[in-house]
mmCIF file of C-alpha atoms (C1' of nucleotides) in Angstrom:
data_model
loop_
_atom_site.group_PDB
_atom_site.id
_atom_site.type_symbol
_atom_site.label_atom_id
_atom_site.label_comp_id
_atom_site.label_asym_id
_atom_site.label_seq_id
_atom_site.Cartn_x
_atom_site.Cartn_y
_atom_site.Cartn_z
ATOM 1 C CA MET A 1 10.146 12.300 53.216
ATOM 2 C CA VAL A 2 10.406 9.923 50.334
ATOM 3 C CA ASP A 3 7.326 9.100 48.322
ATOM 4 C CA GLU A 4 6.320 5.648 47.253
ATOM 5 C CA LYS A 5 7.725 5.440 43.774
ATOM 6 C CA THR A 6 11.024 7.070 44.638
ATOM 7 C CA GLY A 7 11.272 4.843 47.697
ATOM 8 C CA ASN A 8 10.639 1.761 45.634
ATOM 9 C CA TRP A 9 13.339 2.668 43.133
ATOM 10 C CA LEU A 10 15.776 3.427 45.922
ATOM 11 C CA SER A 11 15.166 0.050 47.562
ATOM 12 C CA GLN A 12 15.742 -1.665 44.265
ATOM 13 C CA LEU A 13 19.020 0.159 43.889
ATOM 14 C CA LYS A 14 19.937 -0.763 47.429
ATOM 15 C CA SER A 15 19.071 -4.412 47.092
ATOM 16 C CA SER A 16 21.159 -4.515 43.939
ATOM 17 C CA GLY A 17 24.138 -3.579 46.048
ATOM 18 C CA TYR A 18 24.287 0.143 45.371
ATOM 19 C CA LYS A 19 24.605 2.768 48.047
ATOM 20 C CA LEU A 20 22.035 5.463 48.551
ATOM 21 C CA THR A 21 23.545 8.883 48.157
ATOM 22 C CA GLY A 22 22.347 12.429 47.733
ATOM 23 C CA PRO A 23 23.065 12.747 44.026
ATOM 24 C CA ARG A 24 21.476 9.390 43.360
ATOM 25 C CA TYR A 25 18.364 10.236 45.331
ATOM 26 C CA CYS A 26 18.017 13.498 43.505
ATOM 27 C CA VAL A 27 18.175 11.992 40.016
ATOM 28 C CA VAL A 28 15.886 9.111 40.947
ATOM 29 C CA ASP A 29 13.280 11.436 42.357
ATOM 30 C CA ILE A 30 13.217 13.607 39.253
ATOM 31 C CA LEU A 31 12.922 10.674 36.865
ATOM 32 C CA ALA A 32 10.348 8.851 38.938
ATOM 33 C CA HIS A 33 8.002 11.795 38.651
ATOM 34 C CA SER A 34 8.603 13.303 35.281
ATOM 35 C CA GLU A 35 5.751 13.302 32.809
ATOM 36 C CA ARG A 36 8.206 14.081 30.050
ATOM 37 C CA ALA A 37 11.188 12.204 28.751
ATOM 38 C CA LEU A 38 14.326 13.927 29.986
ATOM 39 C CA THR A 39 17.874 13.963 28.694
ATOM 40 C CA ALA A 40 20.891 13.730 30.958
ATOM 41 C CA ALA A 41 21.460 17.460 30.574
ATOM 42 C CA GLU A 42 17.856 18.279 31.449
ATOM 43 C CA ILE A 43 17.985 16.105 34.532
ATOM 44 C CA PHE A 44 21.235 17.762 35.505
ATOM 45 C CA ASN A 45 19.755 21.231 35.171
ATOM 46 C CA ILE A 46 16.821 20.405 37.399
ATOM 47 C CA ALA A 47 18.783 18.389 39.933
ATOM 48 C CA HIS A 48 21.505 20.984 40.129
ATOM 49 C CA ARG A 49 19.092 23.456 41.713
ATOM 50 C CA GLN A 50 18.331 21.223 44.665
ATOM 51 C CA TYR A 51 21.796 19.771 44.847
ATOM 52 C CA PRO A 52 24.309 22.391 43.701
ATOM 53 C CA THR A 53 27.432 20.268 43.975
ATOM 54 C CA LEU A 54 25.965 17.586 41.707
ATOM 55 C CA GLY A 55 28.044 16.663 38.688
ATOM 56 C CA LEU A 56 26.707 15.736 35.274
ATOM 57 C CA VAL A 57 28.737 12.553 35.509
ATOM 58 C CA SER A 58 26.630 11.302 38.383
ATOM 59 C CA VAL A 59 23.538 11.767 36.300
ATOM 60 C CA TYR A 60 24.977 9.526 33.588
ATOM 61 C CA ARG A 61 26.047 6.937 36.105
ATOM 62 C CA THR A 62 22.644 6.847 37.741
ATOM 63 C CA LEU A 63 20.876 6.611 34.391
ATOM 64 C CA GLU A 64 23.020 3.611 33.579
ATOM 65 C CA LYS A 65 21.956 1.801 36.732
ATOM 66 C CA LEU A 66 18.285 2.681 36.416
ATOM 67 C CA GLU A 67 18.227 1.476 32.844
ATOM 68 C CA ALA A 68 19.928 -1.777 33.818
ATOM 69 C CA LEU A 69 17.202 -2.341 36.416
ATOM 70 C CA SER A 70 14.536 -1.524 33.792
ATOM 71 C CA LEU A 71 13.206 1.290 35.915
ATOM 72 C CA ILE A 72 13.581 3.746 33.070
ATOM 73 C CA GLN A 73 13.586 3.381 29.318
ATOM 74 C CA ARG A 74 14.802 5.372 26.367
ATOM 75 C CA VAL A 75 12.349 7.379 24.323
ATOM 76 C CA HIS A 76 13.082 7.543 20.635
ATOM 77 C CA ARG A 77 12.172 10.661 18.734
ATOM 78 C CA GLU A 78 12.719 11.409 15.089
ATOM 79 C CA GLU A 79 16.135 12.872 15.636
ATOM 80 C CA ASN A 80 17.517 11.225 18.718
ATOM 81 C CA CYS A 81 17.096 8.635 21.383
ATOM 82 C CA HIS A 82 18.799 10.199 24.342
ATOM 83 C CA ALA A 83 15.859 10.943 26.589
ATOM 84 C CA TYR A 84 14.573 8.726 29.374
ATOM 85 C CA ILE A 85 11.213 8.187 30.972
ATOM 86 C CA SER A 86 10.070 6.049 33.865
ATOM 87 C CA ALA A 87 9.388 2.592 32.452
ATOM 88 C CA PRO A 88 5.826 1.284 32.383
ATOM 89 C CA THR A 89 5.023 -1.529 34.774
ATOM 90 C CA GLY A 90 3.166 -3.857 32.427
ATOM 91 C CA HIS A 91 3.195 -4.312 28.702
ATOM 92 C CA GLU A 92 2.578 -0.824 27.503
ATOM 93 C CA HIS A 93 3.636 1.456 24.708
ATOM 94 C CA LEU A 94 4.525 5.090 24.462
ATOM 95 C CA LEU A 95 2.355 7.955 23.383
ATOM 96 C CA VAL A 96 4.439 11.091 22.958
ATOM 97 C CA CYS A 97 3.145 14.643 22.623
ATOM 98 C CA ARG A 98 5.044 16.346 19.859
ATOM 99 C CA SER A 99 4.278 19.785 21.203
ATOM 100 C CA CYS A 100 4.982 19.637 24.939
ATOM 101 C CA GLY A 101 6.966 16.425 25.091
ATOM 102 C CA ARG A 102 4.665 14.769 27.584
ATOM 103 C CA VAL A 103 4.709 10.993 27.531
ATOM 104 C CA SER A 104 1.779 8.677 28.301
ATOM 105 C CA PHE A 105 1.398 4.947 28.061
ATOM 106 C CA PHE A 106 -1.253 2.738 26.565
ATOM 107 C CA GLU A 107 -1.937 -0.968 26.483
ATOM 108 C CA GLY A 108 -1.280 -2.438 23.119
ATOM 109 C CA ASP A 109 -1.604 -6.153 23.068
ATOM 110 C CA ASP A 110 -3.601 -6.733 19.951
ATOM 111 C CA LEU A 111 -0.596 -6.767 17.715
ATOM 112 C CA LYS A 112 -0.722 -10.527 17.903
ATOM 113 C CA ASN A 113 -2.580 -10.947 14.633
ATOM 114 C CA LEU A 114 -0.280 -8.579 12.866
ATOM 115 C CA VAL A 115 2.802 -10.259 14.257
ATOM 116 C CA ASP A 116 1.523 -13.702 13.251
ATOM 117 C CA ARG A 117 0.870 -12.522 9.745
ATOM 118 C CA VAL A 118 4.255 -10.864 9.419
ATOM 119 C CA GLU A 119 6.046 -13.950 10.705
ATOM 120 C CA LEU A 120 4.282 -16.125 8.175
ATOM 121 C CA LYS A 121 5.006 -13.828 5.297
ATOM 122 C CA SER A 122 8.570 -12.880 6.102
ATOM 123 C CA GLY A 123 9.943 -16.019 7.655
ATOM 124 C CA TYR A 124 11.216 -13.971 10.572
ATOM 125 C CA LEU A 125 10.792 -14.948 14.187
ATOM 126 C CA VAL A 126 9.486 -11.811 15.836
ATOM 127 C CA GLN A 127 10.791 -11.455 19.362
ATOM 128 C CA GLU A 128 9.945 -7.946 20.273
ATOM 129 C CA HIS A 129 7.827 -5.094 19.074
ATOM 130 C CA TRP A 130 8.175 -1.446 19.504
ATOM 131 C CA LEU A 131 5.205 0.752 19.021
ATOM 132 C CA GLN A 132 5.120 4.434 19.616
ATOM 133 C CA LEU A 133 2.392 6.908 18.801
ATOM 134 C CA ILE A 134 3.154 10.558 18.240
ATOM 135 C CA GLY A 135 0.660 13.383 18.341
ATOM 136 C CA LEU A 136 -0.768 16.119 20.493
ATOM 137 C CA CYS A 137 -1.938 15.700 24.074
ATOM 138 C CA GLY A 138 -5.308 17.018 25.180
ATOM 139 C CA GLU A 139 -3.903 20.269 26.494
ATOM 140 C CA CYS A 140 -1.824 21.061 23.449
ATOM 141 C CA ARG A 141 -4.737 20.286 21.110
ATOM 142 C CA GLN A 142 -6.869 22.947 22.733
ATOM 143 C CA GLY A 143 -4.326 25.461 23.773
ATOM 144 C CA GLY A 144 -2.565 25.958 20.503
ATOM 145 C CA VAL A 145 0.402 25.868 22.827
ATOM 146 C CA GLU A 146 3.704 26.778 21.299
ATOM 147 C CA ALA A 147 6.100 23.962 20.575
ATOM 148 C CA PHE A 148 8.057 22.796 23.545
ATOM 149 C CA SER A 149 11.380 24.544 23.415
ATOM 150 C CA ARG A 150 14.679 22.838 23.912
ATOM 151 C CA MET B 1 26.235 1.546 -15.858
ATOM 152 C CA VAL B 2 23.728 2.744 -13.328
ATOM 153 C CA ASP B 3 20.933 0.479 -12.201
ATOM 154 C CA GLU B 4 17.334 1.537 -11.889
ATOM 155 C CA LYS B 5 17.084 2.394 -8.242
ATOM 156 C CA THR B 6 20.387 4.243 -8.101
ATOM 157 C CA GLY B 7 19.459 6.057 -11.299
ATOM 158 C CA ASN B 8 16.135 7.074 -9.865
ATOM 159 C CA TRP B 9 17.714 8.471 -6.720
ATOM 160 C CA LEU B 10 20.306 10.339 -8.747
ATOM 161 C CA SER B 11 17.642 11.954 -10.924
ATOM 162 C CA GLN B 12 15.771 13.016 -7.845
ATOM 163 C CA LEU B 13 18.919 14.598 -6.500
ATOM 164 C CA LYS B 14 19.524 16.283 -9.809
ATOM 165 C CA SER B 15 16.017 17.627 -10.170
ATOM 166 C CA SER B 16 16.304 19.019 -6.669
ATOM 167 C CA GLY B 17 19.188 21.147 -7.888
ATOM 168 C CA TYR B 18 22.100 19.036 -6.713
ATOM 169 C CA LYS B 19 25.021 18.090 -8.874
ATOM 170 C CA LEU B 20 25.956 14.523 -9.609
ATOM 171 C CA THR B 21 29.449 13.727 -8.440
ATOM 172 C CA GLY B 22 31.563 10.690 -7.789
ATOM 173 C CA PRO B 23 31.284 10.676 -4.006
ATOM 174 C CA ARG B 24 27.568 11.217 -4.196
ATOM 175 C CA TYR B 25 27.064 8.443 -6.693
ATOM 176 C CA CYS B 26 29.055 6.091 -4.558
ATOM 177 C CA VAL B 27 27.095 6.701 -1.361
ATOM 178 C CA VAL B 28 23.770 6.602 -3.172
ATOM 179 C CA ASP B 29 24.585 3.313 -4.815
ATOM 180 C CA ILE B 30 25.546 1.666 -1.526
ATOM 181 C CA LEU B 31 22.453 2.845 0.304
ATOM 182 C CA ALA B 32 20.101 2.035 -2.535
ATOM 183 C CA HIS B 33 21.131 -1.588 -2.405
ATOM 184 C CA SER B 34 21.854 -2.337 1.210
ATOM 185 C CA GLU B 35 19.691 -4.904 2.946
ATOM 186 C CA ARG B 36 21.015 -3.675 6.271
ATOM 187 C CA ALA B 37 20.807 -0.315 7.953
ATOM 188 C CA LEU B 38 24.188 1.381 7.707
ATOM 189 C CA THR B 39 25.821 4.089 9.768
ATOM 190 C CA ALA B 40 27.805 6.922 8.240
ATOM 191 C CA ALA B 41 31.033 5.203 9.233
ATOM 192 C CA GLU B 42 29.969 1.900 7.680
ATOM 193 C CA ILE B 43 29.026 3.592 4.449
ATOM 194 C CA PHE B 44 32.330 5.406 4.471
ATOM 195 C CA ASN B 45 34.264 2.178 4.916
ATOM 196 C CA ILE B 46 32.559 0.502 1.993
ATOM 197 C CA ALA B 47 32.589 3.535 -0.276
ATOM 198 C CA HIS B 48 36.192 4.286 0.505
ATOM 199 C CA ARG B 49 37.289 1.088 -1.234
ATOM 200 C CA GLN B 50 35.784 2.081 -4.555
ATOM 201 C CA TYR B 51 36.522 5.756 -4.136
ATOM 202 C CA PRO B 52 39.704 6.182 -2.109
ATOM 203 C CA THR B 53 39.729 9.967 -1.955
ATOM 204 C CA LEU B 54 36.240 10.051 -0.475
ATOM 205 C CA GLY B 55 35.877 11.942 2.787
ATOM 206 C CA LEU B 56 33.592 11.004 5.646
ATOM 207 C CA VAL B 57 32.165 14.490 5.454
ATOM 208 C CA SER B 58 30.695 13.821 2.038
ATOM 209 C CA VAL B 59 28.912 10.802 3.423
ATOM 210 C CA TYR B 60 27.240 12.951 6.051
ATOM 211 C CA ARG B 61 26.320 15.591 3.521
ATOM 212 C CA THR B 62 24.816 13.050 1.158
ATOM 213 C CA LEU B 63 22.862 11.372 3.958
ATOM 214 C CA GLU B 64 21.414 14.740 4.821
ATOM 215 C CA LYS B 65 20.131 15.271 1.294
ATOM 216 C CA LEU B 66 18.791 11.754 0.878
ATOM 217 C CA GLU B 67 16.927 12.003 4.156
ATOM 218 C CA ALA B 68 15.471 15.367 3.158
ATOM 219 C CA LEU B 69 14.163 13.763 -0.034
ATOM 220 C CA SER B 70 12.747 10.846 2.017
ATOM 221 C CA LEU B 71 14.786 8.372 0.034
ATOM 222 C CA ILE B 72 16.294 6.956 3.196
ATOM 223 C CA GLN B 73 15.122 6.762 6.789
ATOM 224 C CA ARG B 74 16.687 6.254 10.167
ATOM 225 C CA VAL B 75 16.507 2.896 11.849
ATOM 226 C CA HIS B 76 16.215 2.932 15.599
ATOM 227 C CA ARG B 77 17.830 0.196 17.604
ATOM 228 C CA GLU B 78 17.899 -0.224 21.355
ATOM 229 C CA GLU B 79 21.040 1.797 21.770
ATOM 230 C CA ASN B 80 21.136 4.238 18.921
ATOM 231 C CA CYS B 81 19.391 5.688 15.941
ATOM 232 C CA HIS B 82 22.260 6.500 13.673
ATOM 233 C CA ALA B 83 21.813 3.943 10.927
ATOM 234 C CA TYR B 84 19.990 4.498 7.660
ATOM 235 C CA ILE B 85 18.106 2.272 5.287
ATOM 236 C CA SER B 86 16.446 2.887 1.955
ATOM 237 C CA ALA B 87 12.957 4.178 2.720
ATOM 238 C CA PRO B 88 9.913 2.064 1.821
ATOM 239 C CA THR B 89 7.750 3.313 -1.012
ATOM 240 C CA GLY B 90 4.316 2.944 0.567
ATOM 241 C CA HIS B 91 3.110 2.859 4.129
ATOM 242 C CA GLU B 92 5.284 0.186 5.601
ATOM 243 C CA HIS B 93 7.056 -0.597 8.825
ATOM 244 C CA LEU B 94 10.413 -2.024 9.706
ATOM 245 C CA LEU B 95 11.285 -5.555 10.637
ATOM 246 C CA VAL B 96 14.859 -5.749 11.886
ATOM 247 C CA CYS B 97 16.916 -8.887 12.370
ATOM 248 C CA ARG B 98 18.689 -8.660 15.683
ATOM 249 C CA SER B 99 21.336 -11.135 14.628
ATOM 250 C CA CYS B 100 22.469 -10.069 11.168
ATOM 251 C CA GLY B 101 21.028 -6.577 11.059
ATOM 252 C CA ARG B 102 18.998 -7.192 7.935
ATOM 253 C CA VAL B 103 15.974 -4.964 7.519
ATOM 254 C CA SER B 104 12.693 -5.906 5.843
ATOM 255 C CA PHE B 105 9.430 -4.068 5.513
ATOM 256 C CA PHE B 106 5.844 -5.061 6.102
ATOM 257 C CA GLU B 107 2.468 -3.459 5.570
ATOM 258 C CA GLY B 108 0.844 -2.458 8.792
ATOM 259 C CA ASP B 109 -2.322 -0.551 8.319
ATOM 260 C CA ASP B 110 -4.597 -2.190 10.804
ATOM 261 C CA LEU B 111 -3.518 -0.005 13.657
ATOM 262 C CA LYS B 112 -6.559 2.114 13.002
ATOM 263 C CA ASN B 113 -8.669 0.478 15.674
ATOM 264 C CA LEU B 114 -5.910 0.713 18.194
ATOM 265 C CA VAL B 115 -5.257 4.342 17.378
ATOM 266 C CA ASP B 116 -8.950 5.190 17.662
ATOM 267 C CA ARG B 117 -9.151 3.550 21.026
ATOM 268 C CA VAL B 118 -6.048 5.256 22.320
ATOM 269 C CA GLU B 119 -7.253 8.644 21.139
ATOM 270 C CA LEU B 120 -10.542 8.195 22.923
ATOM 271 C CA LYS B 121 -8.969 7.075 26.137
ATOM 272 C CA SER B 122 -6.050 9.475 26.297
ATOM 273 C CA GLY B 123 -7.455 12.616 24.770
ATOM 274 C CA TYR B 124 -4.452 12.811 22.470
ATOM 275 C CA LEU B 125 -4.680 13.486 18.777
ATOM 276 C CA VAL B 126 -2.507 10.808 17.235
ATOM 277 C CA GLN B 127 -0.709 12.081 14.168
ATOM 278 C CA GLU B 128 1.862 9.463 13.477
ATOM 279 C CA HIS B 129 2.752 5.954 14.459
ATOM 280 C CA TRP B 130 5.959 4.143 14.562
ATOM 281 C CA LEU B 131 6.026 0.413 14.618
ATOM 282 C CA GLN B 132 9.099 -1.703 14.460
ATOM 283 C CA LEU B 133 9.414 -5.436 14.931
ATOM 284 C CA ILE B 134 12.634 -7.001 16.099
ATOM 285 C CA GLY B 135 13.566 -10.650 15.800
ATOM 286 C CA LEU B 136 15.464 -13.150 13.732
ATOM 287 C CA CYS B 137 15.313 -13.438 9.963
ATOM 288 C CA GLY B 138 14.765 -16.804 8.295
ATOM 289 C CA GLU B 139 18.439 -17.422 7.762
ATOM 290 C CA CYS B 140 19.522 -16.559 11.271
ATOM 291 C CA ARG B 141 16.740 -18.713 12.764
ATOM 292 C CA GLN B 142 18.082 -21.788 11.074
ATOM 293 C CA GLY B 143 21.734 -21.101 10.922
ATOM 294 C CA GLY B 144 22.335 -20.325 14.550
ATOM 295 C CA VAL B 145 24.420 -17.650 12.935
ATOM 296 C CA GLU B 146 26.640 -15.683 15.256
ATOM 297 C CA ALA B 147 25.519 -12.212 16.148
ATOM 298 C CA PHE B 148 26.343 -9.639 13.562
ATOM 299 C CA SER B 149 29.606 -8.055 14.575
ATOM 300 C CA ARG B 150 30.250 -4.361 14.649
ATOM 301 C "C1'" DG C 1 37.571 1.309 58.220
ATOM 302 C "C1'" DT C 2 36.688 -0.015 53.598
ATOM 303 C "C1'" DG C 3 35.230 0.149 49.288
ATOM 304 C "C1'" DA C 4 31.802 2.383 46.465
ATOM 305 C "C1'" DT C 5 30.640 7.043 44.892
ATOM 306 C "C1'" DT C 6 31.687 11.580 43.958
ATOM 307 C "C1'" DG C 7 33.151 15.800 41.046
ATOM 308 C "C1'" DC C 8 36.672 17.464 38.267
ATOM 309 C "C1'" DA C 9 39.409 17.471 34.284
ATOM 310 C "C1'" DA C 10 40.792 15.252 30.386
ATOM 311 C "C1'" DA C 11 40.070 12.027 26.873
ATOM 312 C "C1'" DG C 12 37.166 10.011 23.422
ATOM 313 C "C1'" DC C 13 34.001 9.737 19.839
ATOM 314 C "C1'" DG C 14 30.777 10.956 16.287
ATOM 315 C "C1'" DT C 15 29.191 14.906 13.851
ATOM 316 C "C1'" DT C 16 29.386 19.651 12.029
ATOM 317 C "C1'" DT C 17 31.676 23.792 10.334
ATOM 318 C "C1'" DG C 18 35.234 26.921 7.995
ATOM 319 C "C1'" DC C 19 37.929 27.119 4.256
ATOM 320 C "C1'" DA C 20 40.544 26.992 -0.049
ATOM 321 C "C1'" DC C 21 40.596 24.107 -4.009
ATOM 322 C "C1'" DC C 22 38.150 21.443 -7.516
ATOM 323 C "C1'" DG C 23 34.629 19.743 -10.797
ATOM 324 C "C1'" DT C 24 29.887 19.799 -12.737
ATOM 325 C "C1'" DA C 25 26.813 21.980 -15.496
ATOM 326 C "C1'" DT D 1 32.575 30.698 -15.969
ATOM 327 C "C1'" DA D 2 30.001 30.279 -11.800
ATOM 328 C "C1'" DC D 3 28.871 28.136 -8.020
ATOM 329 C "C1'" DG D 4 27.944 23.896 -5.643
ATOM 330 C "C1'" DG D 5 30.738 20.070 -3.943
ATOM 331 C "C1'" DT D 6 34.977 18.349 -2.062
ATOM 332 C "C1'" DG D 7 38.462 16.877 1.536
ATOM 333 C "C1'" DC D 8 41.083 18.478 5.277
ATOM 334 C "C1'" DA D 9 41.534 20.209 9.778
ATOM 335 C "C1'" DA D 10 39.578 22.240 13.493
ATOM 336 C "C1'" DA D 11 35.665 22.940 16.338
ATOM 337 C "C1'" DC D 12 31.906 21.163 18.672
ATOM 338 C "C1'" DG D 13 28.819 18.669 21.920
ATOM 339 C "C1'" DC D 14 27.794 14.756 24.301
ATOM 340 C "C1'" DT D 15 29.464 10.841 26.861
ATOM 341 C "C1'" DT D 16 33.007 8.135 29.145
ATOM 342 C "C1'" DT D 17 37.234 7.473 31.781
ATOM 343 C "C1'" DG D 18 41.157 8.315 35.244
ATOM 344 C "C1'" DC D 19 41.856 9.957 39.568
ATOM 345 C "C1'" DA D 20 42.138 11.633 44.332
ATOM 346 C "C1'" DA D 21 38.974 13.073 47.826
ATOM 347 C "C1'" DT D 22 34.696 11.877 50.092
ATOM 348 C "C1'" DC D 23 30.928 9.396 52.037
ATOM 349 C "C1'" DA D 24 27.624 5.396 53.032
ATOM 350 C "C1'" DC D 25 27.554 1.460 55.391
#
DNA sequence: GTGATTGCAAAGCGTTTGCACCGTA
DNA sequence: TACGGTGCAAACGCTTTGCAATCAC
């Protein structure tokens, strides 16, 4: 019983020449459905419950492949950049909740003017932009929820 | 013979209760004048030449203090976030050259509309934004300069 | 059957900590 | 003189690598 997103990721792995295995399935499924950015250790902790023989190493190796296929992307926070979230399908940017760690996406295409202006002024050729908003999600705003604990 | 920016940073360290020492001076001076974001190891390598007894540990400890005083800030690149650059004075964002690693700053205050729209749509309260442009600086555009080597 | 994938253990690497000595104020 | 700063060495935590056993295809 594989859901759509997990199934899609698995087929992409398969058609890239990788085999479909238990550990791989487990990690893919967790990442495909997480609302929060997860570190390798966090993924391991969750996956370990459903797949007790899983090794942390397999988590790293699967992350590597998923990142290469652009199915996941790194989330940068003030202090580190070792957490991953399912990559957006189109051209979207991250919106990260500082309290619970939840990640959402938003469209953000009107940077064009800004980019044009910066190019003119700086002489740079801008190839890529990275925009990330940080704040509190709807739930955490209301709830006065305690900071997400690591 | 201490130049203005270095001198300013040193006074800020001093007035925060820290002592002014050789190793500290050395690291401060390098960071205050680097056009590129530098990692602890890179700073150590440079500083070591002018101050042979310097230990890598002192670099880390100085970075810590400079970051706490907001005199430097981390620069995030695709793969890591362990390099530091002199922090901008006002509200500015980073423009990083992918080829030579040079960092420039630009003003970027017209995100207000975008932020308002995202808040409305997502229900988040946006507290902070992070914008970074990545591309090629004027020199690297023309020169076909080889990628900056690590 | 074959070659990729696995988990383990060990290695590797960057960063932090404990400590005795040293230098600034 | 007092106490923060120093470098060294060791500890630490996260990630990668070497390897023999295992498993998908």
